[in-house]
Coordinates of C-alpha atoms in Angstrom, one line a residue:
M273 CA -30.5 11.3 20.4
E274 CA -32.7 10.8 17.4
E275 CA -33.9 14.4 17.7
V276 CA -30.3 15.6 17.6
I277 CA -29.5 13.5 14.5
Q278 CA -32.6 14.8 12.8
K279 CA -31.8 18.3 13.8
D280 CA -28.4 17.9 12.3
T281 CA -29.8 16.7 9.0
A282 CA -28.0 17.7 5.8
R283 CA -30.6 18.1 3.1
A284 CA -29.3 17.7 -0.4
D285 CA -30.5 20.1 -3.1
Q286 CA -29.5 18.8 -6.5
K287 CA -28.8 21.4 -9.0
A288 CA -29.9 21.1 -12.6
N289 CA -26.5 21.3 -14.3
V290 CA -25.5 17.7 -13.8
P291 CA -23.4 16.3 -16.7
Q292 CA -25.5 14.2 -19.0
G293 CA -24.9 10.4 -18.7
A294 CA -23.2 10.7 -15.3
L295 CA -25.7 11.0 -12.5
V296 CA -29.4 11.3 -12.9
T297 CA -31.0 12.5 -9.7
T298 CA -34.5 12.1 -8.3
D299 CA -36.1 15.0 -6.5
S300 CA -37.8 12.8 -3.9
S301 CA -34.9 11.1 -2.4
H302 CA -31.8 12.9 -3.8
S303 CA -30.6 9.5 -4.9
S304 CA -29.4 8.7 -8.4
V305 CA -28.5 6.1 -10.8
M306 CA -24.7 6.0 -11.1
S307 CA -23.4 4.8 -14.5
R308 CA -20.8 2.1 -14.5
Y309 CA -18.3 4.7 -15.8
V310 CA -18.9 7.0 -12.9
T311 CA -18.8 4.2 -10.4
L312 CA -15.5 3.0 -11.9
L313 CA -14.1 6.5 -11.7
F314 CA -15.0 6.7 -8.0
A315 CA -13.2 3.4 -7.5
I316 CA -10.1 4.5 -9.3
A317 CA -10.0 7.8 -7.4
C318 CA -10.3 6.0 -4.1
G319 CA -7.5 3.5 -5.0
M320 CA -5.1 6.3 -6.1
S321 CA -5.8 8.4 -3.0
V322 CA -5.3 5.6 -0.5
A323 CA -2.2 4.2 -2.3
N324 CA -0.4 7.4 -1.4
I325 CA -0.3 6.2 2.2
Y326 CA 1.4 3.0 1.3
F327 CA 3.9 4.0 -1.3
A328 CA 6.6 4.6 1.4
Q329 CA 6.6 1.1 2.8
P330 CA 9.1 -0.4 0.3
L331 CA 11.0 2.9 0.1
L332 CA 12.2 3.1 3.7
D333 CA 15.8 1.9 2.8
H334 CA 16.1 4.6 0.1
L335 CA 14.7 7.3 2.4
S336 CA 17.0 6.3 5.3
R337 CA 20.1 6.6 3.1
E338 CA 19.1 9.8 1.3
F339 CA 18.1 11.8 4.5
G340 CA 20.6 10.2 6.9
I341 CA 17.8 8.8 9.1
D342 CA 18.7 5.8 11.3
H343 CA 16.9 2.5 10.4
A344 CA 15.5 2.3 13.9
I345 CA 13.8 5.7 13.4
I346 CA 12.7 5.7 9.7
G347 CA 9.7 3.4 10.5
I348 CA 8.2 6.3 12.4
L349 CA 7.4 7.8 9.0
I350 CA 4.8 5.1 8.4
T351 CA 3.4 5.6 11.9
I352 CA 3.1 9.4 11.4
T353 CA 1.2 8.9 8.1
Q354 CA -1.2 6.4 9.7
I355 CA -1.8 8.7 12.8
F356 CA -2.7 11.6 10.6
Y357 CA -4.9 9.4 8.4
G358 CA -6.8 8.5 11.6
L359 CA -7.0 12.2 12.5
G360 CA -8.4 12.9 9.1
L361 CA -11.1 10.3 9.5
F362 CA -12.4 12.1 12.6
L363 CA -11.7 15.7 11.6
L364 CA -12.3 15.8 7.8
V365 CA -14.7 13.0 6.7
P366 CA -17.7 14.3 8.7
L367 CA -17.5 17.5 6.8
G368 CA -19.2 15.6 3.9
D369 CA -22.5 16.0 5.9
L370 CA -22.0 19.7 6.3
L371 CA -20.3 21.1 3.2
N372 CA -20.8 20.8 -0.6
Q373 CA -19.3 17.4 -1.2
R374 CA -18.2 18.2 -4.8
R375 CA -16.0 21.1 -3.6
L376 CA -14.8 19.2 -0.6
I377 CA -13.6 16.3 -2.7
I378 CA -12.0 18.4 -5.3
G379 CA -10.4 20.7 -2.7
Q380 CA -8.9 17.7 -0.7
M381 CA -7.5 16.1 -3.8
L382 CA -5.9 19.4 -4.9
L383 CA -4.3 19.7 -1.5
S384 CA -3.2 16.1 -1.7
M385 CA -1.5 16.8 -5.0
I386 CA 0.4 19.7 -3.3
A387 CA 1.4 17.4 -0.4
L388 CA 2.7 14.8 -2.8
V389 CA 4.8 17.4 -4.5
I390 CA 6.2 18.5 -1.1
V391 CA 7.3 14.9 -0.4
G392 CA 8.7 14.4 -3.9
T393 CA 10.8 17.5 -3.7
A394 CA 11.7 17.3 0.0
S395 CA 15.3 18.5 0.7
T396 CA 15.3 17.8 4.5
S397 CA 13.9 15.1 6.7
T398 CA 11.6 17.7 8.4
I399 CA 10.0 18.6 5.1
L400 CA 9.7 14.9 4.3
F401 CA 7.9 14.1 7.6
A402 CA 5.6 17.1 7.3
G403 CA 4.7 16.2 3.7
M404 CA 3.9 12.6 4.7
A405 CA 1.7 13.8 7.6
L406 CA -0.3 15.9 5.1
V407 CA -0.5 13.0 2.7
G408 CA -2.0 10.8 5.4
L409 CA -4.4 13.5 6.6
L410 CA -5.8 14.2 3.1
A411 CA -5.9 10.6 1.9
V412 CA -9.2 10.3 3.8
V413 CA -10.9 11.8 0.7
T414 CA -11.4 8.2 -0.2
Q415 CA -14.0 7.9 2.6
T416 CA -15.7 11.1 1.5
L417 CA -16.0 9.5 -2.0
V418 CA -17.4 6.3 -0.6
A419 CA -20.1 8.2 1.4
F420 CA -20.9 10.4 -1.6
A421 CA -21.3 7.3 -3.8
A422 CA -23.6 5.7 -1.3
T423 CA -25.7 8.9 -1.2
M424 CA -25.9 9.3 -5.0
A425 CA -26.6 5.6 -5.7
D426 CA -30.1 4.2 -6.1
P427 CA -31.1 2.4 -2.9
A428 CA -31.6 -0.9 -4.8
E429 CA -28.0 -0.7 -6.1
R430 CA -26.3 0.9 -3.2
G431 CA -24.5 -2.3 -2.1
R432 CA -23.2 -2.9 -5.6
V433 CA -21.9 0.6 -5.9
V434 CA -20.3 0.6 -2.5
G435 CA -18.8 -2.8 -3.4
V436 CA -17.1 -1.6 -6.5
V437 CA -15.9 1.7 -5.0
T438 CA -14.4 0.0 -1.9
S439 CA -12.8 -2.6 -4.1
G440 CA -10.8 0.3 -5.6
I441 CA -9.5 1.1 -2.1
V442 CA -8.4 -2.4 -1.3
I443 CA -6.8 -2.7 -4.8
G444 CA -5.0 0.6 -4.2
I445 CA -3.6 -0.7 -0.9
L446 CA -2.4 -4.0 -2.5
L447 CA -0.8 -2.5 -5.6
A448 CA 0.8 0.5 -3.9
R449 CA 3.9 -1.4 -3.0
T450 CA 4.2 -2.9 -6.5
I451 CA 3.8 0.4 -8.3
S452 CA 6.2 2.1 -5.8
G453 CA 8.9 -0.5 -6.4
V454 CA 8.6 -0.3 -10.2
L455 CA 8.7 3.5 -10.4
T456 CA 11.6 3.6 -8.0
D457 CA 13.6 1.1 -10.1
L458 CA 12.9 3.2 -13.2
A459 CA 13.3 6.8 -12.1
G460 CA 14.1 6.9 -8.3
W461 CA 11.8 7.2 -5.3
R462 CA 10.9 10.8 -5.9
S463 CA 9.2 9.8 -9.1
V464 CA 6.6 7.8 -7.1
Y465 CA 5.1 10.9 -5.5
L466 CA 5.6 13.3 -8.5
V467 CA 3.9 10.8 -10.9
S468 CA 1.1 10.3 -8.3
A469 CA 0.6 14.1 -8.1
A470 CA 0.4 14.4 -11.9
V471 CA -2.1 11.5 -12.2
L472 CA -4.2 12.9 -9.3
L473 CA -4.4 16.2 -11.2
L474 CA -5.9 14.4 -14.2
M475 CA -8.4 12.6 -11.8
V476 CA -9.4 16.0 -10.4
G477 CA -10.3 17.1 -13.9
A478 CA -12.4 14.0 -14.5
L479 CA -14.2 14.2 -11.2
W480 CA -14.9 17.9 -11.7
R481 CA -16.9 17.0 -14.9
V482 CA -19.0 14.2 -13.4
L483 CA -19.6 15.1 -9.7
P484 CA -23.0 16.7 -9.1
N485 CA -23.1 20.0 -7.2
V486 CA -25.2 19.2 -4.1
E487 CA -25.5 22.0 -1.6
R488 CA -25.9 21.3 2.1
K489 CA -28.6 23.3 4.0
I490 CA -27.7 23.2 7.7
T491 CA -28.4 26.2 9.8
S492 CA -27.9 25.0 13.3
L493 CA -24.9 22.6 13.2
S494 CA -21.5 23.9 14.1
Y495 CA -18.2 22.0 13.4
P496 CA -17.8 20.9 17.1
Q497 CA -21.4 19.7 17.1
L498 CA -20.7 17.8 13.9
L499 CA -17.7 16.0 15.4
R500 CA -19.6 15.3 18.6
S501 CA -22.4 13.7 16.6
V502 CA -20.0 11.1 15.2
L503 CA -19.4 9.9 18.8
M504 CA -23.2 10.1 19.5
L505 CA -23.9 7.9 16.4
I506 CA -21.5 5.3 17.7
A507 CA -23.2 5.4 21.1
Q508 CA -26.7 5.2 19.7
E509 CA -26.5 2.8 16.8
R510 CA -25.9 -0.9 17.8
I511 CA -25.5 -2.0 14.1
L512 CA -22.7 0.6 13.7
R513 CA -20.9 -0.6 16.9
I514 CA -21.1 -4.2 15.9
R515 CA -20.1 -3.6 12.3
A516 CA -17.3 -1.3 13.4
M517 CA -15.9 -4.0 15.8
L518 CA -16.0 -6.5 12.9
A519 CA -14.1 -4.0 10.8
L520 CA -11.5 -3.7 13.6
L521 CA -11.0 -7.4 13.7
I522 CA -11.0 -8.2 10.0
F523 CA -8.5 -5.4 9.2
A524 CA -6.3 -6.5 12.1
A525 CA -6.3 -9.9 10.4
F526 CA -5.6 -8.3 7.0
N527 CA -2.5 -6.5 8.4
I528 CA -1.4 -9.5 10.4
L529 CA -0.8 -11.1 7.1
W530 CA 0.4 -8.3 4.9
T531 CA 2.7 -6.4 7.3
P532 CA 5.2 -9.2 8.1
L533 CA 4.8 -11.3 4.8
V534 CA 7.9 -9.9 3.3
L535 CA 10.0 -11.4 6.1
P536 CA 9.5 -15.1 5.5
L537 CA 9.3 -14.7 1.7
S538 CA 12.7 -12.9 1.6
A539 CA 14.4 -15.2 4.1
P540 CA 15.8 -18.7 3.4
P541 CA 14.6 -21.2 2.2
I542 CA 12.2 -19.1 0.0
S543 CA 14.5 -16.1 -0.6
L544 CA 12.3 -14.3 -3.1
S545 CA 13.3 -10.9 -4.6
H546 CA 11.4 -7.8 -3.6
T547 CA 9.9 -7.6 -7.1
A548 CA 8.6 -11.2 -6.7
I549 CA 7.2 -10.4 -3.3
G550 CA 5.5 -7.3 -4.6
A551 CA 3.7 -9.5 -7.2
F552 CA 1.7 -11.1 -4.4
G553 CA -0.3 -7.9 -4.3
F554 CA -1.8 -8.9 -7.6
V555 CA -2.9 -12.2 -6.0
G556 CA -4.7 -10.2 -3.4
V557 CA -6.5 -8.2 -6.1
V558 CA -8.1 -11.4 -7.3
G559 CA -9.8 -11.8 -3.9
A560 CA -10.8 -8.2 -3.7
L561 CA -12.4 -8.2 -7.1
A562 CA -14.3 -11.4 -6.4
A563 CA -15.8 -9.8 -3.2
A564 CA -17.4 -7.0 -5.1
R565 CA -20.5 -9.3 -5.5
A566 CA -21.0 -9.0 -1.7
G567 CA -22.6 -5.7 -2.2
K568 CA -25.2 -7.2 -4.5
L569 CA -26.0 -9.8 -1.9
A570 CA -26.4 -7.2 0.7
D571 CA -28.9 -5.3 -1.6
R572 CA -30.9 -8.5 -1.7
G573 CA -31.0 -8.9 2.1
Y574 CA -28.3 -11.6 2.4
G575 CA -25.9 -9.4 4.4
Q576 CA -25.8 -11.5 7.5
R577 CA -25.4 -14.8 5.6
T578 CA -22.6 -13.2 3.5
T579 CA -20.8 -12.1 6.6
G580 CA -21.0 -15.5 8.2
V581 CA -19.6 -17.3 5.1
A582 CA -16.9 -14.7 4.6
L583 CA -15.7 -14.9 8.2
S584 CA -15.6 -18.7 8.0
L585 CA -13.4 -18.3 4.8
L586 CA -11.2 -15.8 6.7
L587 CA -10.6 -18.4 9.5
L588 CA -9.9 -21.1 6.9
S589 CA -7.4 -19.0 5.0
W590 CA -5.0 -19.2 7.9
L591 CA -4.7 -22.9 7.4
F592 CA -3.3 -22.4 3.9
I593 CA -1.2 -19.4 4.9
S594 CA 0.5 -21.5 7.6
Y595 CA 2.1 -23.6 4.9
T596 CA 3.8 -20.6 3.3
E597 CA 7.3 -22.0 4.0
Q598 CA 6.4 -25.3 2.4
S599 CA 4.2 -24.2 -0.5
L600 CA 3.8 -20.9 -2.2
F601 CA 0.7 -22.3 -3.9
A602 CA -0.9 -22.7 -0.5
L603 CA 0.0 -19.1 0.3
I604 CA -1.6 -17.9 -2.9
V605 CA -4.8 -19.8 -2.0
G606 CA -4.7 -18.3 1.5
I607 CA -4.2 -14.8 0.2
I608 CA -7.2 -15.0 -2.2
L609 CA -9.4 -16.4 0.5
L610 CA -8.3 -13.8 3.1
D611 CA -8.7 -10.8 0.8
L612 CA -12.0 -12.1 -0.5
A613 CA -13.3 -12.5 3.0
V614 CA -12.1 -9.2 4.3
Q615 CA -13.5 -7.2 1.4
A616 CA -16.8 -9.1 1.4
V617 CA -17.3 -8.3 5.1
H618 CA -16.2 -4.7 4.6
V619 CA -18.6 -4.1 1.7
T620 CA -21.4 -5.7 3.7
N621 CA -20.6 -3.6 6.7
Q622 CA -20.9 -0.4 4.8
S623 CA -24.0 -1.4 2.9
M624 CA -25.7 -2.0 6.3
I625 CA -24.6 1.1 8.2
F626 CA -25.6 3.3 5.2
T627 CA -29.2 2.4 5.8
L628 CA -29.2 4.0 9.3
H629 CA -29.2 7.8 8.6
A630 CA -29.3 9.0 5.0
E631 CA -28.3 12.5 6.2
A632 CA -25.3 11.3 8.2
R633 CA -23.5 9.0 5.8
S634 CA -20.2 10.8 6.1
R635 CA -20.3 10.7 9.9
L636 CA -21.3 7.1 9.8
T637 CA -18.3 6.4 7.6
A638 CA -16.0 8.4 9.9
G639 CA -17.1 6.4 13.0
Y640 CA -16.8 3.1 11.2
M641 CA -13.4 3.8 9.7
M642 CA -11.9 4.9 13.0
F643 CA -12.3 1.3 14.1
Y644 CA -10.8 0.1 10.8
S645 CA -7.8 2.4 11.5
I646 CA -7.3 1.0 15.0
G647 CA -7.5 -2.5 13.8
S648 CA -5.0 -1.9 11.0
A649 CA -2.5 -0.4 13.4
A650 CA -3.0 -3.1 16.0
G651 CA -2.5 -5.8 13.4
S652 CA 0.7 -4.3 12.0
I653 CA 2.3 -3.8 15.4
T654 CA 1.4 -7.1 17.0
S655 CA 2.3 -9.2 13.9
T656 CA 5.8 -7.9 13.6
Y657 CA 6.3 -8.4 17.4
V658 CA 5.0 -12.0 17.2
Y659 CA 7.1 -12.8 14.1
A660 CA 10.2 -11.7 15.9
H661 CA 9.5 -13.9 18.9
Y662 CA 7.5 -16.9 17.5
G663 CA 8.1 -16.9 13.8
W664 CA 5.6 -17.4 11.0
S665 CA 3.6 -20.1 12.8
G666 CA 3.0 -17.6 15.6
V667 CA 1.8 -15.0 13.1
C668 CA -0.6 -17.5 11.6
L669 CA -1.9 -18.5 15.0
L670 CA -2.5 -14.9 15.9
G671 CA -4.4 -14.3 12.6
A672 CA -6.5 -17.4 13.2
L673 CA -7.4 -16.3 16.7
V674 CA -8.4 -12.8 15.6
S675 CA -10.5 -14.3 12.8
A676 CA -12.1 -16.8 15.1
L677 CA -13.0 -13.9 17.4
A678 CA -14.6 -12.0 14.5
L679 CA -16.7 -15.1 13.7
L680 CA -17.7 -15.5 17.3
L681 CA -18.8 -11.8 17.4
W682 CA -20.9 -12.3 14.3
A683 CA -22.5 -15.5 15.7
M684 CA -23.4 -13.7 19.0
T685 CA -24.9 -10.6 17.3
S686 CA -26.3 -11.9 14.0
R687 CA -29.9 -12.2 15.1
V688 CA -30.1 -8.7 16.7
T689 CA -28.3 -7.1 13.8
A690 CA -30.5 -8.8 11.3
N691 CA -33.7 -7.6 13.1
K692 CA -32.4 -4.0 13.4
A693 CA -31.3 -4.0 9.7
T694 CA -34.7 -5.2 8.6
T695 CA -36.3 -2.4 10.7
A696 CA -34.0 0.2 9.2
A697 CA -34.6 -0.9 5.7

């Protein structure tokens, strides 16, 4: 298998016309020092792209009324978006190891802009559903950006860079609902997608100026072989399998909280408005930002310890979250702990898997994020079912069980993973 991966190697050839002050490459390793400005730009681009998937969640009532879609069916819109996002992880993200990543990123973002315009101007439900499917498929540009950032970063700072960039993704997810609600109140639901398309166009211009033009030199790797090698990497690399399973569990826990949270907060005795409920996304941002340091700890060799502490905090968070109906302050503490833990593990996971095959970072990202997608979907589906039958206490128990399972998996595999990571480094 190692021969196949080596044969499939994508060698980067950095061109000389890199914008000054953005990325300074080294000929030996094709790595570079990413300025804080460029790192922040990557994070913003990731947050904007992934937010497009989640804008529709608070808009389902508006979409149901305007397009005459039954409430029992309109939820399929979210499901379709997530399904196509999962397809994009497998079909599009690996292309980062085969094609020029600058052109790939710019091309996907331009197509995303067109998809957003289709949604924002949709006149029938068929066009709406087709547009949302395209939005989900093309939103995976976020993962191409993460893999590209990891490739361009200096190895000693790779964890920090990945931490900042992936924080942008989590913040985009958390703030999407808030932004969507505010724009809808101001100018209607269509403005959400049209404004996003306009801002995305500005982001394309900014990225075009700073992204280096790295050509891929692969002569023997076809597209089917590229996709097959994603599955082969999962089969070969134990660290990838373990870290992918941790991703599945932590993002299941993440969605177990966030998917049904609106239900107890909007119901008596709390009865918060949708605007107030959306503000809890800002609370989650606090935890996500605090976790950016996890990448620095991974750079220093503390990835395993960071994971153990974060998963312990994840389990503890459900104790505070269980008191939601008695204390909103307890919920706030629980949200901060949960988002801090999830983001810390996620950053550490990616920092560790990116050491495995420098030439296959896009494929490693695709394999890892497929498990993330499965976990997110499973958490959303199970949490709403459990809430309907067992209430908020049942949701908290489910979240605690999933978190405990993640902690157990880490404890059972930490020594093997630490040894393998040391060898890879």
